[in-house]
C-alpha cells in the first residue's frame, strides 16, 4: 500500500502533543465544575464509603456528600468495584475533591490517544494514516465530555481499548485479562467476549484448549480476583453471587429515565444524556455522539467482511466494536430497555479507528476490493443457478416416475 513507512516513528511526536492537549484541556474544563457532575454523586460516594467500610481509611479530609437518601452507606453494588477502586486511588493519593476524582479519566484519555495511534500504525504501517484516528478521537464529543466526569463508562472504554490493542498486537492472554478488567468496571464488559471468541476462532496459531481458557476462564478469574474485597465484606462467595444475580436482573429490567434511547439511537445522537445544566437550564455537558461518523460503522463493516483475511488486524477492531454494540440489542430484547447514550463510550475509540481506516484502505485497495465483490456476486449467481437446475431435475424425475406408474397401470 502507498503511504507505508515501517521504519520511522515521526508520528509519535504529534500524537504526544495531542495526548497532552487532551489532558490539559480536560483538566482546565474539569476545574470549572467544583461539584458533583451527574452520576458522580453515586460512584464517588460509593468509592468514599468503600474506603471507610471495606478498607478502614478515615484519615482523609472528606468532601461533602450529595443530597440523596442513604448516600452515606451506598456501595453501588449493582456495578463491579474496579471503577470505584480507581476513584479511591485518586482520593488516597491526591485527596477527596472534584478535580482529583477526574484525574484518572484524564490520564486514561491521554493514553487512549496514543493507543489508537499505535493500533492504526500496526494496521496501516503508515505514520500519516496512523494520525487520523487520534485526531478523530480528540474531536469526538462523547470522548471529550465524559473524560472530565468520574463515571464508570470511561475507564471501561480504556480497558476495552487495551483489549483491542493487545488483540491487534497478537497478545491474546493480555487481551483476555483486559476483558476481565473491563467487566470488573461494568458487567457489560462481558459483551466483548463474543468478538474475542471470533478473533481466536480465526487465529490459526493457538490451540482450542488455550482459546477456551482465554475466553471462558481468564476473564471470570480476573473478575473474581478484583471482587475479593467485596466478597470479604459481604461475608462470602454465596452472598456475593446473590448480589451478582440481583445486579444482572436489575440491568435487564426497565428503569424510568427521561433520556432513555435504544442502541440504534446512539448512532444518530438521539436523546443525548445531559450530565449538567447551566443555572438557566441550558445543557452544558451531554453524552453526544457524532451522527455523521457513527452510522458509517455499518457500511465499513460490510467492506471489512469482504476483506477480513487481507485486513485481519482491522477486522479485529470491527469485531470487538460490533460485539459490544450488538449485545446491547440482546439486552434490549430481554427487557433491559433503559439504555442511555453514554453506554456508547467504549465504542468511541474503536469508531475512530474502523471508520477512517476502512474507508481509506477501501480507496487505496479498490481493485482488490472490487475483485472480492465480483467473486462474491459470481458465487451467489452460481448458487442461484444450481438451485433451479436441481428443482428441474427433481420435477423431471417426478414426472418420469408418474409416467412409469401410469404405464404399469
Short mmCIF file of C-alpha atoms in Angstrom, two decimals:
data_model
loop_
_atom_site.label_atom_id
_atom_site.label_comp_id
_atom_site.label_asym_id
_atom_site.label_seq_id
_atom_site.Cartn_x
_atom_site.Cartn_y
_atom_site.Cartn_z
CA UNK A 1 0.00 0.00 0.00
CA UNK A 2 1.20 3.53 -0.69
CA UNK A 3 1.97 5.82 2.26
CA UNK A 4 3.61 2.95 4.14
CA UNK A 5 6.54 3.81 6.37
CA UNK A 6 7.65 0.88 8.51
CA UNK A 7 10.94 2.28 9.78
CA UNK A 8 10.24 5.74 11.17
CA UNK A 9 8.00 6.80 14.05
CA UNK A 10 7.81 10.54 13.44
CA UNK A 11 4.06 10.38 14.13
CA UNK A 12 4.66 9.82 17.83
CA UNK A 13 5.63 13.49 18.27
CA UNK A 14 2.29 14.98 17.11
CA UNK A 15 0.45 12.19 18.93
CA UNK A 16 2.13 13.07 22.22
CA UNK A 17 1.16 16.70 21.62
CA UNK A 18 -2.46 15.66 21.01
CA UNK A 19 -2.37 13.49 24.15
CA UNK A 20 -1.01 16.40 26.19
CA UNK A 21 -3.74 18.71 24.86
CA UNK A 22 -6.33 16.06 25.65
CA UNK A 23 -5.21 16.02 29.27
CA UNK A 24 -4.63 19.75 29.71
CA UNK A 25 -7.82 20.96 28.05
CA UNK A 26 -9.81 18.38 30.01
CA UNK A 27 -8.12 19.42 33.25
CA UNK A 28 -8.94 23.08 32.65
CA UNK A 29 -12.56 22.26 31.89
CA UNK A 30 -12.89 19.91 34.88
CA UNK A 31 -11.70 22.71 37.18
CA UNK A 32 -14.81 24.65 36.21
CA UNK A 33 -17.08 22.10 37.88
CA UNK A 34 -16.28 22.23 41.60
CA UNK A 35 -19.22 19.99 42.45
CA UNK A 36 -20.71 16.60 41.59
CA UNK A 37 -21.50 16.13 37.91
CA UNK A 38 -24.46 13.83 37.25
CA UNK A 39 -23.80 10.24 38.38
CA UNK A 40 -20.57 11.20 40.10
CA UNK A 41 -22.75 11.55 43.16
CA UNK A 42 -23.28 7.79 43.18
CA UNK A 43 -19.88 6.49 42.13
CA UNK A 44 -17.75 8.94 44.13
CA UNK A 45 -19.90 8.45 47.22
CA UNK A 46 -19.67 4.68 46.83
CA UNK A 47 -15.87 4.92 46.49
CA UNK A 48 -15.72 7.03 49.63
CA UNK A 49 -17.92 4.58 51.51
CA UNK A 50 -15.82 1.61 50.35
CA UNK A 51 -12.70 3.32 51.65
CA UNK A 52 -14.35 3.78 55.03
CA UNK A 53 -16.07 0.41 55.43
CA UNK A 54 -14.01 -2.09 53.44
CA UNK A 55 -10.53 -0.60 53.76
CA UNK A 56 -10.99 1.33 57.03
CA UNK A 57 -9.43 4.53 55.71
CA UNK A 58 -10.52 7.55 57.74
CA UNK A 59 -7.55 9.93 57.61
CA UNK A 60 -8.77 11.88 54.57
CA UNK A 61 -10.47 15.28 54.55
CA UNK A 62 -13.73 14.05 53.06
CA UNK A 63 -15.68 16.10 50.55
CA UNK A 64 -19.32 16.71 51.46
CA UNK A 65 -21.87 14.11 50.39
CA UNK A 66 -24.56 14.98 47.85
CA UNK A 67 -28.18 15.31 48.94
CA UNK A 68 -29.55 11.79 48.39
CA UNK A 69 -31.27 9.32 50.68
CA UNK A 70 -28.96 6.65 52.11
CA UNK A 71 -25.94 8.05 50.27
CA UNK A 72 -23.56 7.72 53.24
CA UNK A 73 -23.87 3.92 53.21
CA UNK A 74 -24.36 3.37 49.46
CA UNK A 75 -21.80 0.99 47.84
CA UNK A 76 -23.09 0.83 44.25
CA UNK A 77 -23.11 -2.99 44.30
CA UNK A 78 -25.18 -3.09 41.12
CA UNK A 79 -21.84 -2.45 39.38
CA UNK A 80 -18.50 -4.24 39.91
CA UNK A 81 -15.94 -2.40 42.06
CA UNK A 82 -12.92 -1.63 39.84
CA UNK A 83 -14.19 1.77 38.74
CA UNK A 84 -14.65 2.77 42.37
CA UNK A 85 -11.19 1.42 43.22
CA UNK A 86 -9.72 3.83 40.66
CA UNK A 87 -11.58 6.76 42.24
CA UNK A 88 -10.43 5.56 45.66
CA UNK A 89 -6.81 5.56 44.49
CA UNK A 90 -7.17 9.18 43.42
CA UNK A 91 -8.68 10.04 46.81
CA UNK A 92 -5.83 8.37 48.70
CA UNK A 93 -3.01 9.83 46.61
CA UNK A 94 -4.41 13.29 45.80
CA UNK A 95 -7.41 13.98 48.01
CA UNK A 96 -11.20 13.91 48.03
CA UNK A 97 -12.01 16.83 45.75
CA UNK A 98 -13.89 17.01 42.42
CA UNK A 99 -10.83 17.70 40.27
CA UNK A 100 -8.97 14.77 41.85
CA UNK A 101 -11.82 12.32 41.18
CA UNK A 102 -11.43 13.14 37.47
CA UNK A 103 -7.64 12.86 37.15
CA UNK A 104 -7.71 9.09 36.37
CA UNK A 105 -10.08 9.69 33.45
CA UNK A 106 -7.86 12.46 32.10
CA UNK A 107 -4.77 10.23 32.29
CA UNK A 108 -6.68 7.40 30.59
CA UNK A 109 -7.86 9.82 27.88
CA UNK A 110 -4.29 10.83 27.06
CA UNK A 111 -3.18 7.19 26.93
CA UNK A 112 -6.13 6.30 24.69
CA UNK A 113 -4.97 8.90 22.14
CA UNK A 114 -1.61 7.11 21.99
CA UNK A 115 -3.20 3.66 21.87
CA UNK A 116 -5.40 4.43 18.85
CA UNK A 117 -2.29 5.77 17.08
CA UNK A 118 -0.36 2.57 17.81
CA UNK A 119 -3.26 0.41 16.69
CA UNK A 120 -3.69 2.42 13.50
CA UNK A 121 0.02 2.25 12.77
CA UNK A 122 0.03 -1.53 13.15
CA UNK A 123 -2.93 -1.74 10.77
CA UNK A 124 -1.69 0.67 8.09
CA UNK A 125 2.13 0.70 8.52
CA UNK A 126 1.79 4.42 7.76
CA UNK A 127 2.64 7.31 10.07
CA UNK A 128 0.38 9.66 8.16
CA UNK A 129 -2.68 7.41 8.25
CA UNK A 130 -2.00 6.47 11.88
CA UNK A 131 -2.53 10.11 12.88
CA UNK A 132 -6.12 10.14 11.63
CA UNK A 133 -7.77 8.11 14.46
CA UNK A 134 -6.13 10.16 17.26
CA UNK A 135 -7.38 13.37 15.64
CA UNK A 136 -10.89 11.98 15.26
CA UNK A 137 -10.94 10.77 18.86
CA UNK A 138 -9.57 14.12 20.05
CA UNK A 139 -12.59 15.81 18.42
CA UNK A 140 -15.18 13.22 19.50
CA UNK A 141 -17.84 14.97 21.66
CA UNK A 142 -18.64 11.87 23.71
CA UNK A 143 -14.97 11.29 24.49
CA UNK A 144 -14.38 14.93 25.41
CA UNK A 145 -17.42 15.34 27.66
CA UNK A 146 -17.04 12.05 29.51
CA UNK A 147 -13.30 12.33 30.15
CA UNK A 148 -13.98 15.04 32.77
CA UNK A 149 -16.66 13.08 34.65
CA UNK A 150 -15.79 10.41 37.23
CA UNK A 151 -18.21 7.81 35.89
CA UNK A 152 -17.62 4.14 35.12
CA UNK A 153 -18.01 4.18 31.36
CA UNK A 154 -14.75 5.99 30.66
CA UNK A 155 -12.40 3.56 32.45
CA UNK A 156 -14.41 0.74 30.88
CA UNK A 157 -13.66 2.29 27.48
CA UNK A 158 -9.98 2.45 28.45
CA UNK A 159 -9.73 -1.26 29.25
CA UNK A 160 -11.83 -2.11 26.18
CA UNK A 161 -9.32 -0.26 24.01
CA UNK A 162 -6.44 -2.01 25.77
CA UNK A 163 -8.08 -5.37 24.97
CA UNK A 164 -8.28 -4.39 21.30
CA UNK A 165 -4.70 -3.12 21.37
CA UNK A 166 -3.40 -6.48 22.60
CA UNK A 167 -5.54 -8.32 20.06
CA UNK A 168 -4.12 -6.26 17.19
CA UNK A 169 -0.61 -6.93 18.50
CA UNK A 170 -1.45 -10.65 18.88
CA UNK A 171 -1.24 -10.89 22.66
CA UNK A 172 -4.43 -12.88 23.34
CA UNK A 173 -3.75 -13.59 27.02
CA UNK A 174 -3.26 -9.90 27.80
CA UNK A 175 -6.38 -9.09 25.78
CA UNK A 176 -8.31 -11.65 27.84
CA UNK A 177 -7.10 -10.04 31.08
CA UNK A 178 -8.21 -6.62 29.83
CA UNK A 179 -11.67 -8.00 29.08
CA UNK A 180 -11.81 -9.25 32.66
CA UNK A 181 -10.84 -5.77 33.89
CA UNK A 182 -13.40 -4.06 31.64
CA UNK A 183 -16.04 -6.42 33.06
CA UNK A 184 -14.84 -5.55 36.56
CA UNK A 185 -15.92 -1.95 35.99
CA UNK A 186 -19.32 -2.62 34.41
CA UNK A 187 -20.89 -6.00 33.71
CA UNK A 188 -21.30 -5.01 30.07
CA UNK A 189 -17.59 -5.68 29.65
CA UNK A 190 -18.59 -9.30 29.04
CA UNK A 191 -20.18 -8.07 25.80
CA UNK A 192 -16.66 -8.15 24.37
CA UNK A 193 -16.36 -11.92 24.79
CA UNK A 194 -18.26 -12.96 21.62
CA UNK A 195 -15.99 -10.77 19.47
CA UNK A 196 -12.92 -12.05 21.26
CA UNK A 197 -14.06 -15.63 20.60
CA UNK A 198 -14.42 -14.82 16.88
CA UNK A 199 -10.88 -13.42 16.87
CA UNK A 200 -9.50 -16.61 18.46
CA UNK A 201 -11.50 -18.76 16.01
CA UNK A 202 -9.78 -17.13 13.03
CA UNK A 203 -6.38 -17.01 14.75
CA UNK A 204 -4.55 -20.06 13.41
CA UNK A 205 -1.60 -20.33 15.79
CA UNK A 206 -3.50 -21.03 19.00
CA UNK A 207 -4.86 -24.31 20.33
CA UNK A 208 -8.53 -24.90 21.08
CA UNK A 209 -7.78 -25.52 24.75
CA UNK A 210 -5.95 -22.21 25.13
CA UNK A 211 -8.74 -20.46 23.24
CA UNK A 212 -11.33 -21.86 25.64
CA UNK A 213 -9.24 -20.91 28.68
CA UNK A 214 -8.63 -17.38 27.41
CA UNK A 215 -12.32 -16.93 26.59
CA UNK A 216 -14.15 -18.56 29.49
CA UNK A 217 -11.65 -18.92 32.35
CA UNK A 218 -9.35 -15.89 32.42
CA UNK A 219 -11.96 -13.07 32.34
CA UNK A 220 -14.11 -14.61 35.14
CA UNK A 221 -10.96 -15.30 37.16
CA UNK A 222 -9.82 -11.67 36.83
CA UNK A 223 -13.34 -10.50 37.70
CA UNK A 224 -13.38 -12.66 40.85
CA UNK A 225 -9.94 -11.51 41.99
CA UNK A 226 -10.94 -7.86 41.60
CA UNK A 227 -14.04 -8.58 43.70
CA UNK A 228 -12.20 -10.21 46.64
CA UNK A 229 -12.58 -7.15 48.94
CA UNK A 230 -16.31 -7.07 48.20
CA UNK A 231 -16.64 -10.82 48.75
CA UNK A 232 -14.87 -10.48 52.10
CA UNK A 233 -17.03 -7.53 53.14
CA UNK A 234 -20.28 -9.31 52.20
CA UNK A 235 -19.30 -12.42 54.15
CA UNK A 236 -18.57 -14.99 51.47
CA UNK A 237 -18.99 -16.25 47.93
CA UNK A 238 -22.69 -17.11 48.29
CA UNK A 239 -23.63 -13.62 49.40
CA UNK A 240 -21.55 -12.14 46.58
CA UNK A 241 -23.14 -14.40 43.97
CA UNK A 242 -26.57 -13.38 45.22
CA UNK A 243 -25.59 -9.75 44.68
CA UNK A 244 -24.37 -10.54 41.14
CA UNK A 245 -27.64 -12.27 40.27
CA UNK A 246 -29.61 -9.35 41.65
CA UNK A 247 -27.44 -6.89 39.68
CA UNK A 248 -27.94 -8.81 36.43
CA UNK A 249 -31.71 -8.90 36.91
CA UNK A 250 -31.63 -5.17 37.70
CA UNK A 251 -29.71 -4.39 34.50
CA UNK A 252 -32.17 -6.46 32.46
CA UNK A 253 -35.18 -4.56 33.87
CA UNK A 254 -36.79 -1.26 32.95
CA UNK A 255 -35.78 1.87 34.88
CA UNK A 256 -37.53 5.15 34.22
CA UNK A 257 -35.30 7.92 32.86
CA UNK A 258 -36.07 10.95 30.64
CA UNK A 259 -33.08 10.20 28.40
CA UNK A 260 -33.77 6.57 27.50
CA UNK A 261 -32.67 5.78 23.94
CA UNK A 262 -32.39 2.40 22.14
CA UNK A 263 -28.94 1.36 20.88
CA UNK A 264 -29.73 2.30 17.27
CA UNK A 265 -30.31 5.84 18.53
CA UNK A 266 -26.69 6.12 19.66
CA UNK A 267 -25.57 6.23 16.04
CA UNK A 268 -27.62 9.34 15.23
CA UNK A 269 -27.19 11.22 18.53
CA UNK A 270 -30.80 10.62 19.53
CA UNK A 271 -31.72 11.85 23.03
CA UNK A 272 -28.19 12.54 24.36
CA UNK A 273 -28.00 12.16 28.14
CA UNK A 274 -27.49 15.55 29.84
CA UNK A 275 -24.87 15.47 32.59
CA UNK A 276 -25.01 19.10 33.68
CA UNK A 277 -27.29 22.11 33.16
CA UNK A 278 -26.48 25.78 33.48
CA UNK A 279 -28.48 27.81 36.04
CA UNK A 280 -30.64 28.92 33.10
CA UNK A 281 -31.43 25.29 32.22
CA UNK A 282 -29.15 25.03 29.19
CA UNK A 283 -27.32 21.70 28.78
CA UNK A 284 -23.59 22.28 29.33
CA UNK A 285 -22.38 18.68 29.26
CA UNK A 286 -24.10 15.82 27.49
CA UNK A 287 -23.31 12.39 26.05
CA UNK A 288 -23.38 13.42 22.40
CA UNK A 289 -22.26 11.08 19.66
CA UNK A 290 -21.17 12.15 16.18
CA UNK A 291 -24.20 11.47 13.89
CA UNK A 292 -22.06 11.91 10.78
CA UNK A 293 -19.42 9.38 11.81
CA UNK A 294 -21.07 6.68 13.92
CA UNK A 295 -23.59 5.45 11.26
CA UNK A 296 -20.63 4.66 9.00
CA UNK A 297 -19.79 1.65 11.16
CA UNK A 298 -22.44 -0.22 9.13
CA UNK A 299 -21.05 0.16 5.56
CA UNK A 300 -17.44 -0.08 6.80
CA UNK A 301 -18.26 -3.41 8.48
CA UNK A 302 -19.56 -4.76 5.16
CA UNK A 303 -16.34 -3.69 3.46
CA UNK A 304 -14.22 -5.22 6.23
CA UNK A 305 -16.10 -8.52 5.98
CA UNK A 306 -15.21 -8.76 2.29
CA UNK A 307 -11.53 -8.20 3.11
CA UNK A 308 -11.29 -9.85 6.50
CA UNK A 309 -8.37 -12.13 5.53
CA UNK A 310 -6.33 -9.36 3.97
CA UNK A 311 -7.24 -6.80 6.65
CA UNK A 312 -7.29 -9.13 9.63
CA UNK A 313 -5.87 -6.60 12.12
CA UNK A 314 -8.52 -4.06 11.14
CA UNK A 315 -11.16 -6.80 11.16
CA UNK A 316 -10.34 -7.49 14.83
CA UNK A 317 -11.33 -3.93 15.76
CA UNK A 318 -14.57 -4.20 13.80
CA UNK A 319 -15.42 -7.48 15.52
CA UNK A 320 -14.90 -6.07 19.02
CA UNK A 321 -16.87 -2.92 18.24
CA UNK A 322 -19.83 -4.90 16.96
CA UNK A 323 -19.59 -7.49 19.72
CA UNK A 324 -20.08 -4.78 22.34
CA UNK A 325 -22.74 -2.97 20.32
CA UNK A 326 -24.88 -5.94 19.24
CA UNK A 327 -25.05 -7.31 22.77
CA UNK A 328 -26.95 -4.19 23.78
CA UNK A 329 -29.61 -5.21 21.27
CA UNK A 330 -29.75 -8.59 23.03
CA UNK A 331 -30.10 -6.82 26.38
CA UNK A 332 -32.81 -4.63 24.87
CA UNK A 333 -34.68 -7.71 23.60
CA UNK A 334 -34.72 -9.42 27.01
CA UNK A 335 -36.06 -6.37 28.81
CA UNK A 336 -33.10 -4.06 29.50
CA UNK A 337 -34.59 -1.15 27.60
CA UNK A 338 -33.49 1.64 29.93
CA UNK A 339 -30.42 2.33 27.83
CA UNK A 340 -28.62 5.67 27.71
CA UNK A 341 -26.39 7.33 25.14
CA UNK A 342 -23.28 7.30 27.33
CA UNK A 343 -23.26 3.50 27.15
CA UNK A 344 -21.65 4.09 23.73
CA UNK A 345 -18.48 5.45 25.36
CA UNK A 346 -16.44 2.22 24.89
CA UNK A 347 -17.32 2.39 21.19
CA UNK A 348 -15.84 5.88 20.65
CA UNK A 349 -12.14 4.98 20.30
CA UNK A 350 -13.00 1.94 18.16
CA UNK A 351 -15.17 4.04 15.84
CA UNK A 352 -12.29 6.49 15.43
CA UNK A 353 -10.21 3.58 14.12
CA UNK A 354 -12.54 1.49 11.98
CA UNK A 355 -14.38 4.20 10.05
CA UNK A 356 -11.49 6.26 8.62
CA UNK A 357 -9.06 3.35 8.16
CA UNK A 358 -11.62 1.13 6.42
CA UNK A 359 -12.62 3.92 4.04
CA UNK A 360 -9.01 4.84 3.27
CA UNK A 361 -7.99 1.21 2.75
CA UNK A 362 -11.03 0.71 0.52
CA UNK A 363 -9.86 3.57 -1.71
CA UNK A 364 -6.20 2.53 -1.72
CA UNK A 365 -7.03 -1.11 -2.39
CA UNK A 366 -10.02 -0.51 -4.62
CA UNK A 367 -9.01 -3.12 -7.21
CA UNK A 368 -8.69 -5.91 -4.62
CA UNK A 369 -12.00 -4.92 -3.07
CA UNK A 370 -13.71 -4.84 -6.47
CA UNK A 371 -12.36 -8.27 -7.30
CA UNK A 372 -13.63 -9.63 -3.98
CA UNK A 373 -17.05 -8.16 -4.68
CA UNK A 374 -17.16 -9.58 -8.22
CA UNK A 375 -16.20 -13.03 -6.96
CA UNK A 376 -18.89 -12.84 -4.29
CA UNK A 377 -21.53 -11.90 -6.91
CA UNK A 378 -20.37 -14.79 -9.13
CA UNK A 379 -20.66 -17.28 -6.28
CA UNK A 380 -24.14 -16.06 -5.44
CA UNK A 381 -25.19 -16.37 -9.10
CA UNK A 382 -23.85 -19.92 -9.28
CA UNK A 383 -25.86 -20.88 -6.20
CA UNK A 384 -29.00 -19.37 -7.73
CA UNK A 385 -28.40 -21.30 -10.95
CA UNK A 386 -27.77 -24.60 -9.17
CA UNK A 387 -31.00 -24.42 -7.16
CA UNK A 388 -33.37 -24.14 -10.19
CA UNK A 389 -31.46 -26.89 -12.01
CA UNK A 390 -31.87 -29.21 -9.07
CA UNK A 391 -35.56 -28.35 -8.90
CA UNK A 392 -35.99 -29.07 -12.63
CA UNK A 393 -34.17 -32.37 -12.23
CA UNK A 394 -36.38 -33.22 -9.31
CA UNK A 395 -39.52 -32.32 -11.27
CA UNK A 396 -38.38 -34.37 -14.30
CA UNK A 397 -37.72 -37.36 -12.05
CA UNK A 398 -41.16 -36.98 -10.55
CA UNK A 399 -42.80 -36.78 -14.00
CA UNK A 400 -40.87 -39.84 -15.20
CA UNK A 401 -41.90 -41.77 -12.10
CA UNK A 402 -45.56 -40.86 -12.60
CA UNK A 403 -45.39 -41.89 -16.27
CA UNK A 404 -43.88 -45.22 -15.30
CA UNK A 405 -46.61 -45.82 -12.74
CA UNK A 406 -49.34 -44.92 -15.28
CA UNK A 407 -47.80 -47.26 -17.86
CA UNK A 408 -47.77 -50.11 -15.34
CA UNK A 409 -51.38 -49.47 -14.51
#
